mmCIF file of C-alpha atoms in Angstrom:
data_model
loop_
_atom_site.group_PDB
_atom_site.id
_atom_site.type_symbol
_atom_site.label_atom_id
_atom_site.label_comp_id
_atom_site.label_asym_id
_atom_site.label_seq_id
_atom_site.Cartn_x
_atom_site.Cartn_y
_atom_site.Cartn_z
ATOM 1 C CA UNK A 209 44.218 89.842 12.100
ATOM 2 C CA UNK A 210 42.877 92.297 14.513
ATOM 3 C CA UNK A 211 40.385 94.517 12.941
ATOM 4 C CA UNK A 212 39.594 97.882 15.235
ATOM 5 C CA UNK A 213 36.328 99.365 14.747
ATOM 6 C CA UNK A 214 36.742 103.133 15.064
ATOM 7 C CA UNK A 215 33.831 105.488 15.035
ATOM 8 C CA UNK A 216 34.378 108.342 13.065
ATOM 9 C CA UNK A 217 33.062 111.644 14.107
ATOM 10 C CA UNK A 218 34.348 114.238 12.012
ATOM 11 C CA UNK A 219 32.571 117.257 12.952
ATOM 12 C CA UNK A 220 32.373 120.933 12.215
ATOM 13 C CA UNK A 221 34.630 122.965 10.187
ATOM 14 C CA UNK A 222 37.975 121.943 9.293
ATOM 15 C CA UNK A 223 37.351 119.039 11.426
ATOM 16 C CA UNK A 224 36.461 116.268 8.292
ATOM 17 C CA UNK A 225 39.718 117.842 6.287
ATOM 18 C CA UNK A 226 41.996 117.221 9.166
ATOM 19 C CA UNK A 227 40.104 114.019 10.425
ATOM 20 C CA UNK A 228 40.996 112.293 6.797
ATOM 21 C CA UNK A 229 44.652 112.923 7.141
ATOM 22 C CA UNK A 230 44.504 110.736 10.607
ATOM 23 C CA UNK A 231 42.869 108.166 8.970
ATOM 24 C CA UNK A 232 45.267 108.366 6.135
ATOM 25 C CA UNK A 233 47.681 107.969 7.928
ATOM 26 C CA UNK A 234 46.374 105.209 10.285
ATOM 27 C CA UNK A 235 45.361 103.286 7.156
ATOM 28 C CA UNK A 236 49.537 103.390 6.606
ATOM 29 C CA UNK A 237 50.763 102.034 9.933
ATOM 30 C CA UNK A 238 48.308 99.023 9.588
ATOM 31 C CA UNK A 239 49.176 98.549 6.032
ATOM 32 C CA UNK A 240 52.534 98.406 6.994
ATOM 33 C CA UNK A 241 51.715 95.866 9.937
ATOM 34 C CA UNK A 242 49.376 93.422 8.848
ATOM 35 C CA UNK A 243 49.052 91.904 11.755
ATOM 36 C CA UNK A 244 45.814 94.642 12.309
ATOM 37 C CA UNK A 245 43.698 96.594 10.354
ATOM 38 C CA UNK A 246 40.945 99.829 11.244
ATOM 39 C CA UNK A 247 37.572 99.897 10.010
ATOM 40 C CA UNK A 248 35.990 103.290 10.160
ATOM 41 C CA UNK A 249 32.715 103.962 10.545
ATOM 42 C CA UNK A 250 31.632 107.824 9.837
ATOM 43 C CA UNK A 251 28.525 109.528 11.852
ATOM 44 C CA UNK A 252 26.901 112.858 10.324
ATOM 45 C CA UNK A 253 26.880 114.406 14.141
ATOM 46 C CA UNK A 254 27.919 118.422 15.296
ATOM 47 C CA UNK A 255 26.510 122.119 14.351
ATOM 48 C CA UNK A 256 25.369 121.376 11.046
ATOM 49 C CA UNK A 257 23.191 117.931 12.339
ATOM 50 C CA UNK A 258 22.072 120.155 14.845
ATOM 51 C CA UNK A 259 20.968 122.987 12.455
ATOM 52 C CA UNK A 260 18.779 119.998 10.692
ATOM 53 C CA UNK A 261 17.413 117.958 13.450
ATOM 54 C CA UNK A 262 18.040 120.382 16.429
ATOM 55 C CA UNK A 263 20.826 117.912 18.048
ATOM 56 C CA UNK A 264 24.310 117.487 18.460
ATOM 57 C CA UNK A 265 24.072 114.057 18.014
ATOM 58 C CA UNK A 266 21.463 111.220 17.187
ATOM 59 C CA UNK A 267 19.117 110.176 20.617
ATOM 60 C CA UNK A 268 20.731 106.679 20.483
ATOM 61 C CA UNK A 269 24.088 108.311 20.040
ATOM 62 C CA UNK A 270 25.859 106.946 22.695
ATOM 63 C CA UNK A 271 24.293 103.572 22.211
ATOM 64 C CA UNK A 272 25.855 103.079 19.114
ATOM 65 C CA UNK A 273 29.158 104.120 20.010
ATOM 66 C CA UNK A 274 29.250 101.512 22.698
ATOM 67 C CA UNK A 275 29.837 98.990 20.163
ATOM 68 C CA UNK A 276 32.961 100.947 19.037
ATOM 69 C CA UNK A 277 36.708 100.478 19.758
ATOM 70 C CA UNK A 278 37.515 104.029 19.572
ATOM 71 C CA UNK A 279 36.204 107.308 18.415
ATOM 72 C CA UNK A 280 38.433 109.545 16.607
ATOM 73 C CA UNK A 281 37.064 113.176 17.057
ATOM 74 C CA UNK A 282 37.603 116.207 14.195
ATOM 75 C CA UNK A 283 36.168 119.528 15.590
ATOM 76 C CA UNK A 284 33.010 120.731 16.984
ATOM 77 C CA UNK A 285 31.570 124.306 16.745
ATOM 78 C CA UNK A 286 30.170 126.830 13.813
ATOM 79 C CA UNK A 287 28.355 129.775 13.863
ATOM 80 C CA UNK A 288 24.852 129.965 14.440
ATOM 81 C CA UNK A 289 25.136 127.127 17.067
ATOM 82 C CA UNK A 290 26.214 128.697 20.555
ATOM 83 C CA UNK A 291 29.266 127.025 22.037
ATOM 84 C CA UNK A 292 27.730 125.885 25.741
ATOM 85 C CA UNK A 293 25.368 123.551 23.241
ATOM 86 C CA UNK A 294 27.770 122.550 20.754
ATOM 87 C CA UNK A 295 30.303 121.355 23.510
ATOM 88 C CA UNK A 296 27.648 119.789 26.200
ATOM 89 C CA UNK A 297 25.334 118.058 23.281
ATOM 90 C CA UNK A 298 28.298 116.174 21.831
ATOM 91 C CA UNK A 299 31.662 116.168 23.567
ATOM 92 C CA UNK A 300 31.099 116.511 27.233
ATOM 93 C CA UNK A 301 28.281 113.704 27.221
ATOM 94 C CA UNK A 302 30.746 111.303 25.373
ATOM 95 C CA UNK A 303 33.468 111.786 28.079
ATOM 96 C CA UNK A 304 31.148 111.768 30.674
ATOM 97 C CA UNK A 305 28.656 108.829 29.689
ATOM 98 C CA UNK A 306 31.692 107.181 28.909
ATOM 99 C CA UNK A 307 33.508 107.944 31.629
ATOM 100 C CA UNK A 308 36.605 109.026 29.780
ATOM 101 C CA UNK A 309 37.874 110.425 33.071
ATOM 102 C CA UNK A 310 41.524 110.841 32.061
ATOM 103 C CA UNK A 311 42.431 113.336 29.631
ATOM 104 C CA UNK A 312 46.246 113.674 28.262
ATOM 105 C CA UNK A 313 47.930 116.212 26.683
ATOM 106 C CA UNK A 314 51.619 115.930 25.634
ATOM 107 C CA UNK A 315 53.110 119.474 25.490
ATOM 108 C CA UNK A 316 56.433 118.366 24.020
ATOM 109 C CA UNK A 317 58.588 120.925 21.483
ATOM 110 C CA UNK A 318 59.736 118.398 18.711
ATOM 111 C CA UNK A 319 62.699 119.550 16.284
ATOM 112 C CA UNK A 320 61.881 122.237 14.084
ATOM 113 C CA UNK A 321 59.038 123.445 15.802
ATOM 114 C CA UNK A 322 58.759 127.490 16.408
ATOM 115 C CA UNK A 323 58.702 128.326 20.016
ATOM 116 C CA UNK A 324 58.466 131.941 21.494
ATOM 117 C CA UNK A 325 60.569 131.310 24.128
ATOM 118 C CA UNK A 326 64.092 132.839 23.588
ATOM 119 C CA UNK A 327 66.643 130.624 25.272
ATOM 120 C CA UNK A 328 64.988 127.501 25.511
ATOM 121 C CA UNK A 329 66.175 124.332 24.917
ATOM 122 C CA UNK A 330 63.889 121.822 22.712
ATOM 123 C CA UNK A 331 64.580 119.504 25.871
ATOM 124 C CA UNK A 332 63.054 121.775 28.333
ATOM 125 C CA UNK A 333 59.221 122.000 27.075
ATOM 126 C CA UNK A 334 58.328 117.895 27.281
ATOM 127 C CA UNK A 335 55.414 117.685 29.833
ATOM 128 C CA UNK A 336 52.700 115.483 30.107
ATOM 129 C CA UNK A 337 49.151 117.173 31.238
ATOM 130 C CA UNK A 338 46.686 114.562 32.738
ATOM 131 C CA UNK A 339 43.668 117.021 33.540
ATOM 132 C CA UNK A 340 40.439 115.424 35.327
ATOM 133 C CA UNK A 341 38.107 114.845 32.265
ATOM 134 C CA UNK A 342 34.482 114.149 34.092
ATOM 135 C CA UNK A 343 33.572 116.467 37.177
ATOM 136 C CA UNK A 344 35.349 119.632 38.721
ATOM 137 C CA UNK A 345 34.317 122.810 36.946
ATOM 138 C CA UNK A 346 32.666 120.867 34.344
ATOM 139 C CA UNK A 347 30.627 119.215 36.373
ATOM 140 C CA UNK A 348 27.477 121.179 34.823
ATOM 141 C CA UNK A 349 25.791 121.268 38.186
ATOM 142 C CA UNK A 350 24.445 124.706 39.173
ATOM 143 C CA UNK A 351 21.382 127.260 39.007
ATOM 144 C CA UNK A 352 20.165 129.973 37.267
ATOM 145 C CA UNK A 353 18.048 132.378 39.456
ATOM 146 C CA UNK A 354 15.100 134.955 38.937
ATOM 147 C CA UNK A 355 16.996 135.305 35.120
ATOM 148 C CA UNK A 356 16.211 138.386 33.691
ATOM 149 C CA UNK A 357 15.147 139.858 36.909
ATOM 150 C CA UNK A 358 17.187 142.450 38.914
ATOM 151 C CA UNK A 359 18.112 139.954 41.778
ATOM 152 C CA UNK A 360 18.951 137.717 39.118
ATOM 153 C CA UNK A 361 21.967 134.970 40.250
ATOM 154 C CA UNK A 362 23.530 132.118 39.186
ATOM 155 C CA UNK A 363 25.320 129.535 40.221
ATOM 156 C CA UNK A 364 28.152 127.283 38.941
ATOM 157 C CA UNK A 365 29.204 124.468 41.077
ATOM 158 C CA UNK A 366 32.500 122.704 40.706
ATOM 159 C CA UNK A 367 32.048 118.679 41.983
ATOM 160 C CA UNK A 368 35.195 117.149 43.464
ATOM 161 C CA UNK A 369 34.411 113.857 44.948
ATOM 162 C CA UNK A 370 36.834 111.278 46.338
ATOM 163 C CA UNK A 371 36.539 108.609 43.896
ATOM 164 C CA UNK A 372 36.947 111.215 40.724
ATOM 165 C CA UNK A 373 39.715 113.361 42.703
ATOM 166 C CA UNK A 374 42.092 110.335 43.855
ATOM 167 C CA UNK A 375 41.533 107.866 40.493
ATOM 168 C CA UNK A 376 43.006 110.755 38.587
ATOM 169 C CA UNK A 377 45.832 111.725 40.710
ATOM 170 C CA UNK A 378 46.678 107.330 40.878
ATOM 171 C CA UNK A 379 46.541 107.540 37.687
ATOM 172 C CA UNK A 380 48.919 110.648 37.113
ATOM 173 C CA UNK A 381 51.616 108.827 39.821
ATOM 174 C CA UNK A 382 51.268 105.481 37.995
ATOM 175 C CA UNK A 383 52.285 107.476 34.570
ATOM 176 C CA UNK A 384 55.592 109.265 36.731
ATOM 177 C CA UNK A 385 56.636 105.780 38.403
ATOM 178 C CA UNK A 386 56.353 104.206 35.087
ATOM 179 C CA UNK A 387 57.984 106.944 32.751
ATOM 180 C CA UNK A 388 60.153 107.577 35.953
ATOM 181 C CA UNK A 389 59.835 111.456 36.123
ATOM 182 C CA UNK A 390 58.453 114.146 38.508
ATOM 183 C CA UNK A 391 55.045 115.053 39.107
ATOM 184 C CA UNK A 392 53.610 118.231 39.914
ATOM 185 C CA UNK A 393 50.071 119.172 40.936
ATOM 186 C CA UNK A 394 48.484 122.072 40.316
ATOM 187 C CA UNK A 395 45.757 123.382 42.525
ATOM 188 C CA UNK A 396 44.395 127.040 44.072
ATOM 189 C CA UNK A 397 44.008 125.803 47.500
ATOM 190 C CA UNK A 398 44.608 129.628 49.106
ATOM 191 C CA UNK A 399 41.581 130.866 47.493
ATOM 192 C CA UNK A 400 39.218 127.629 46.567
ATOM 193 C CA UNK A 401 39.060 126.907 50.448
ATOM 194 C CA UNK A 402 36.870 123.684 50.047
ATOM 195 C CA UNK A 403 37.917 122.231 46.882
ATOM 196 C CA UNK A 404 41.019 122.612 45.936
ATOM 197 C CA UNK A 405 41.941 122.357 49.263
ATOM 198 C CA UNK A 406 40.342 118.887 49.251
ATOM 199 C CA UNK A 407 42.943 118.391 46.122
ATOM 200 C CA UNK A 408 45.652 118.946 47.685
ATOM 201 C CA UNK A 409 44.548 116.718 51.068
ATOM 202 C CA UNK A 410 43.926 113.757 48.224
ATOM 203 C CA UNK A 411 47.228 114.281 46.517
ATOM 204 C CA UNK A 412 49.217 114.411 50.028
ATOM 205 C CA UNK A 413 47.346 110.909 50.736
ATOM 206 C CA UNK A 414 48.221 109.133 47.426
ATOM 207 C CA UNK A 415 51.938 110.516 47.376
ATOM 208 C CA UNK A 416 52.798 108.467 50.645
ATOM 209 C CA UNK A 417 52.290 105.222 48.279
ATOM 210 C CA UNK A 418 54.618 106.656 45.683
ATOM 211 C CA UNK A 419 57.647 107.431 48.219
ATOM 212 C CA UNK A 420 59.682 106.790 44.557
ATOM 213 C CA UNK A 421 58.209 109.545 42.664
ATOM 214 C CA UNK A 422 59.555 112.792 43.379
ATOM 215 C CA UNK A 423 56.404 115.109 43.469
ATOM 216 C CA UNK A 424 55.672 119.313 43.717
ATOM 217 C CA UNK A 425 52.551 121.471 43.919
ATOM 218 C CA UNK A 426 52.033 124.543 42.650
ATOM 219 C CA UNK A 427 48.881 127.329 42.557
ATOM 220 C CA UNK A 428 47.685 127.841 39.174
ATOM 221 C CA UNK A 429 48.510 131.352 38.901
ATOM 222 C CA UNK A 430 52.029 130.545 39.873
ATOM 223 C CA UNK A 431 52.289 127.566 37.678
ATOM 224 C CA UNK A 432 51.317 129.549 34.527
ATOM 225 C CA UNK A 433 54.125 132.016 34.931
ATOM 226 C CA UNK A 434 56.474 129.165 35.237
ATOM 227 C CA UNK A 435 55.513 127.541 32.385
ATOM 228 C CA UNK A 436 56.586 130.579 30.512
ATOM 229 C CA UNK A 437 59.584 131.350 32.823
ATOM 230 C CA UNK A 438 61.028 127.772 33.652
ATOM 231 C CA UNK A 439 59.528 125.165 31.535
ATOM 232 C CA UNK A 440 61.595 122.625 32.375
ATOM 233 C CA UNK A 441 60.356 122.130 36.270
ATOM 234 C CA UNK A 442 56.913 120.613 34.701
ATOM 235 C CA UNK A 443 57.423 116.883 33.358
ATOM 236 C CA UNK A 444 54.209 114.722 34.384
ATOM 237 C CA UNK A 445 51.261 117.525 35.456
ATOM 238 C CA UNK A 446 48.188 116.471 37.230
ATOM 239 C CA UNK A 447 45.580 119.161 37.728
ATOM 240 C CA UNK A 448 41.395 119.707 37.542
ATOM 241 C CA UNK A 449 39.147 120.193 34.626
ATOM 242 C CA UNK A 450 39.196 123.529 33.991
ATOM 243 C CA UNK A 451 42.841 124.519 35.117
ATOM 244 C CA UNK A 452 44.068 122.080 32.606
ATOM 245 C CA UNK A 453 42.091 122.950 30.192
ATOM 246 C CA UNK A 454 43.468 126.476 30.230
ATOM 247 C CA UNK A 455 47.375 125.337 31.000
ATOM 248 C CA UNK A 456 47.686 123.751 28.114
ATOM 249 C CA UNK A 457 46.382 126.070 25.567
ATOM 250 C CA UNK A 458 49.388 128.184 27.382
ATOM 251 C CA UNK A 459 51.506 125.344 26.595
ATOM 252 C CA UNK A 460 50.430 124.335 23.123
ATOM 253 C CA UNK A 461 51.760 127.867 22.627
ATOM 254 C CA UNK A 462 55.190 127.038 23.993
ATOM 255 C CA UNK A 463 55.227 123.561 22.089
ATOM 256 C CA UNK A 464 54.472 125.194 18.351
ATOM 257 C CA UNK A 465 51.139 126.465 18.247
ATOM 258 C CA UNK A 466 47.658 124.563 19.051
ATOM 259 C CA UNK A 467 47.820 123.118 15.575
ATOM 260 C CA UNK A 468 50.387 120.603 17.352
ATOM 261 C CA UNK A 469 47.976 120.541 20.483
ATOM 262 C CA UNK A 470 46.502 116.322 20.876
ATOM 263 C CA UNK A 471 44.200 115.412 23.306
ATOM 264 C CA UNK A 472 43.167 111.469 24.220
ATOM 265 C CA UNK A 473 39.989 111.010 26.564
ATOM 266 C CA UNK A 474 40.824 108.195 28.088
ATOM 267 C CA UNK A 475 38.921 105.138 29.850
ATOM 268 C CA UNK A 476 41.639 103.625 31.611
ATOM 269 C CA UNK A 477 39.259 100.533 32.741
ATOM 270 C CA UNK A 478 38.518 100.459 29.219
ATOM 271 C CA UNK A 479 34.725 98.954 30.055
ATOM 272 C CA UNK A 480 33.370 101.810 27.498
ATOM 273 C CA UNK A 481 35.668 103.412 24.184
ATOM 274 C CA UNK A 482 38.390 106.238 24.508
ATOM 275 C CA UNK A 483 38.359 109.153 22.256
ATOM 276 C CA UNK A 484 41.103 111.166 20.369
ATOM 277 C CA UNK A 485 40.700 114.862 18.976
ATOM 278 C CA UNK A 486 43.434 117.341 18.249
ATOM 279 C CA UNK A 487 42.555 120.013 20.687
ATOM 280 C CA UNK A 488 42.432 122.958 18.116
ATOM 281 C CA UNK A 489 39.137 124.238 17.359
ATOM 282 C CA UNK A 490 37.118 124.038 14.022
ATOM 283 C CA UNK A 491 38.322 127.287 12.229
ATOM 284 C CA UNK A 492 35.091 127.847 10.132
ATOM 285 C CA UNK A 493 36.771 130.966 8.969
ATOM 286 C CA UNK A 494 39.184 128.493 6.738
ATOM 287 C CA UNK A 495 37.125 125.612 6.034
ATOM 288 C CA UNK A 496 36.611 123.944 2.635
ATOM 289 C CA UNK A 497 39.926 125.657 1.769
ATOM 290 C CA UNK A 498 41.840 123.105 2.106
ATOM 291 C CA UNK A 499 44.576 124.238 4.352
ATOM 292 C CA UNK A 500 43.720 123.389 7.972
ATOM 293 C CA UNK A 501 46.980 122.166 9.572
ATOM 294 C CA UNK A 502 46.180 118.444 10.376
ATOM 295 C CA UNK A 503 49.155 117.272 12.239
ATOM 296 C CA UNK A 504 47.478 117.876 15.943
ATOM 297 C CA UNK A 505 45.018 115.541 14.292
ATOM 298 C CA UNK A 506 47.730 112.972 13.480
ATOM 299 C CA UNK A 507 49.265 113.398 16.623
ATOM 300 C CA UNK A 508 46.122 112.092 18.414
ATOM 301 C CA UNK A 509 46.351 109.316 15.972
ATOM 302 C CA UNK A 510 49.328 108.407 17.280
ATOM 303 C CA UNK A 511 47.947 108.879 21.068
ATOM 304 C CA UNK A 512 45.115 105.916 19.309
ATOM 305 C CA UNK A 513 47.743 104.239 18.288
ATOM 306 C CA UNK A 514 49.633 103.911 21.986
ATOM 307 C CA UNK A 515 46.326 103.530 23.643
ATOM 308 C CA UNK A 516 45.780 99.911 21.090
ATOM 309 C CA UNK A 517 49.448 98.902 22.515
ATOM 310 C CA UNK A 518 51.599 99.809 19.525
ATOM 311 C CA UNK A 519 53.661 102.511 21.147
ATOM 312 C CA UNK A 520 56.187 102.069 18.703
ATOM 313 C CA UNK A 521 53.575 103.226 15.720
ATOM 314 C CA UNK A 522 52.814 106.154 17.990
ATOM 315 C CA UNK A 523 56.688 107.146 18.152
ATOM 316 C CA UNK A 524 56.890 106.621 15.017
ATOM 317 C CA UNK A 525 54.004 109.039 13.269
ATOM 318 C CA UNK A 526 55.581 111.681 15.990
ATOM 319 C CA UNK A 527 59.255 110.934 14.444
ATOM 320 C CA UNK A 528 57.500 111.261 10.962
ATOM 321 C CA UNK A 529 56.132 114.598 12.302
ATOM 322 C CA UNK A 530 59.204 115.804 13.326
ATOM 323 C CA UNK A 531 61.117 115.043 10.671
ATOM 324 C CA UNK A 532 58.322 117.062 8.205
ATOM 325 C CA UNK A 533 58.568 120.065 10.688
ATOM 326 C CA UNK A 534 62.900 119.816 10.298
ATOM 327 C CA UNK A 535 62.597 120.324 6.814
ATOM 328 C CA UNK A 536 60.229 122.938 6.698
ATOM 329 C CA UNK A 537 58.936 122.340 2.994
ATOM 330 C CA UNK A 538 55.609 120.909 3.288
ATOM 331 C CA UNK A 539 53.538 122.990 6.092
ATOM 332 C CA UNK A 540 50.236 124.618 5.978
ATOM 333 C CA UNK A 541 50.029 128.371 6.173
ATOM 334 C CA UNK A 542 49.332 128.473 10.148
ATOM 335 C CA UNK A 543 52.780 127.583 10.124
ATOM 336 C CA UNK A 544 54.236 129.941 7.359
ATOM 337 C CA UNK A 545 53.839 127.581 4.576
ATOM 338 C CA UNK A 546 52.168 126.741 1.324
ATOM 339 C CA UNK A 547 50.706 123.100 1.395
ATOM 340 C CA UNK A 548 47.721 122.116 1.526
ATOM 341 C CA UNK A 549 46.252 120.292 4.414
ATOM 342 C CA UNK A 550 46.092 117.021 2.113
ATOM 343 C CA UNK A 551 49.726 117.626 0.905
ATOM 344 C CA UNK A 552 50.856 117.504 4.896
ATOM 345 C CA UNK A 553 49.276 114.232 4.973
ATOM 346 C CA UNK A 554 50.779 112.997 1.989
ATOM 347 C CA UNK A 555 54.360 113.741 2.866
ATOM 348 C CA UNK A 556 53.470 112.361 6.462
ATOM 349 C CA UNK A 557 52.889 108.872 4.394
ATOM 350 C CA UNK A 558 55.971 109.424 2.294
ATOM 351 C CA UNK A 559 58.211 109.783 5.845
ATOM 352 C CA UNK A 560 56.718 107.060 7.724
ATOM 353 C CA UNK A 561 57.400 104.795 4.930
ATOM 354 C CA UNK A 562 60.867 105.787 4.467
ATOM 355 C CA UNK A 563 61.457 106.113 8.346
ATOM 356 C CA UNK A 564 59.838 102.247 8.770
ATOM 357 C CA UNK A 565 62.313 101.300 5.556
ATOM 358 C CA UNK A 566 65.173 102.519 7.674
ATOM 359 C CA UNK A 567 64.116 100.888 11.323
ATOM 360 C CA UNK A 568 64.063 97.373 9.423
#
């Protein structure tokens, strides 16, 4: 039996109520396999670690980690902990040390999900976002200048090199060629005149060795009005850091809300553990209450799951999904319901058995 050692990090928040409906649910699939199992191992780390010991994470965090499979992530952020800190101390230095440099988001509107879009089909909103996960705008290289002084500046410096810029755009043309669809890049060359125009120079140079994938290449400001206008043009999406960070908040919107919104950080070379985290934040204003909406979290369960090689699990939990969202009976408030986040999780089970029951 395989045995996957997954480090748990739950977080801040809502993030340990969601978090236990993935594992729930995991626990299911590999019930239902036998042929593999998950072992879970829980660390203390985010805001309130910090709050004690005055760090995100332990000093030998990453350390221990490297002996991991996978980390499944919950939520970081709480008041009283400012949000550069909470996101640098903990989450950017995983993907980063890591090097998690691939980052995908499905924006796909499954049956039954709400989207504000009048006159859209549930076909046309199925993209796949593969944003740049390590450098860019995130880099964190910069300055900050005579501060608090009158001639005061700062300075915030996006990194683009040549080996993080054209892995991530092979990457995004190996995913089209293989799911044979279209890829579009997303850049702001007419105003970024040195990097993004660089982005656009890399993409150009990697699409002559894909003469099979049909490819586009929008600006970002262009791009975001089509997702609203014309969803269906988008169906594999390669872009930067920060612009796909933003896009696909825009299109978690489109797809159902972020409490549908997964996100894998991805090592493709897999020399170092990939991590999975619904992209939602960690709604202290609702926490302890019991009614966070985990199915973003058990979508990036099912991203875990695909990652391992059981793509068939990972269709699966997003069939189960779908099906709960069809019958509208069992949903958190978020999305006009009554259950409680535990309740989701328990009808999830209930479907993926009965779903599993049917396939055999």
């Amino acid at each position: 039996m395989k045995n996957y050692k997954i480090a748990v990090i739950a977080g801040d928040g809502i993030g340990p109520e969601v978090i236990d409906e993935g594992i729930k649910v995991l626990n299911k699939i590999a019930e239902m396999d036998k042929g593999f199992k998950f072992e879970f191992t829980h660390f203390p780390w985010g805001c309130e670690y910090y709050t004690k010991h005055g760090k995100m994470m332990a000093s030998d965090g990453i350390e221990q980690l490297k002996e991991f499979d996978a980390i499944y992530l919950g939520a970081v952020g709480f008041p009283g902990v400012p949000d550069h800190i909470s996101l640098w101390d903990l989450l950017l230095i995983i993907r980063k040390e890591f090097d998690q440099y691939v980052n995908i988001r499905p924006i796909k509107l499954l049956d039954g999900a709400h989207c504000p879009l009048a006159d859209v089909k549930r076909e046309d909103v199925d993209m796949l976002f593969i944003r740049e996960n390590t450098e860019g705008e995130y880099s964190g290289a910069g300055d900050w200048l005579f501060k608090g002084k009158d001639n005061e500046v700062v300075l915030q410096n996006a990194v683009f090199s040549r080996t993080g810029t054209e892995r991530i755009i092979r990457y995004a043309f190996e995913t089209a060629r293989k799911q044979g669809r279209t890829l579009t890049s997303i850049s702001k060359a007419n105003a970024l005149n040195y990097s993004m125009v660089f982005w656009d120079q890399v993409f150009e140079e990697v699409s002559a060795e894909y003469p099979d994938v049909e490819t586009a290449s929008y600006l970002v400001d262009a791009a975001a009005m089509l997702m609203i206008t014309d969803p269906k043009r988008f169906e594999v999406v390669v872009t930067s850091n920060l612009f796909g960070d933003i896009l696909t908040d825009v299109g978690a919107a489109l797809a159902g809300g972020i409490g549908l919104a997964a996100g894998a950080n991805v090592n493709p070379e897999r020399e170092y553990p990939s991590m999975f985290e619904p992209v939602h934040g960690s709604a202290p204003d609702i926490a302890g209450q019991g009614i966070g909406n985990p199915l973003a979290s058990i979508w990036s369960a099912s991203q875990m799951l695909d990652y391992f090689g059981y793509e068939h699990y990972g269709k699966l939990v997003i069939d189960a999904i779908e099906q709960l969202l069809v019958e509208n009976e069992t949903l958190t408030p978020d999305m006009k319901g009554t259950a409680s986040t535990s309740q989701v999780g328990d009808r999830l089970i209930d479907i993926i058995g009965n779903l599993q029951t049917v396939k055999a």
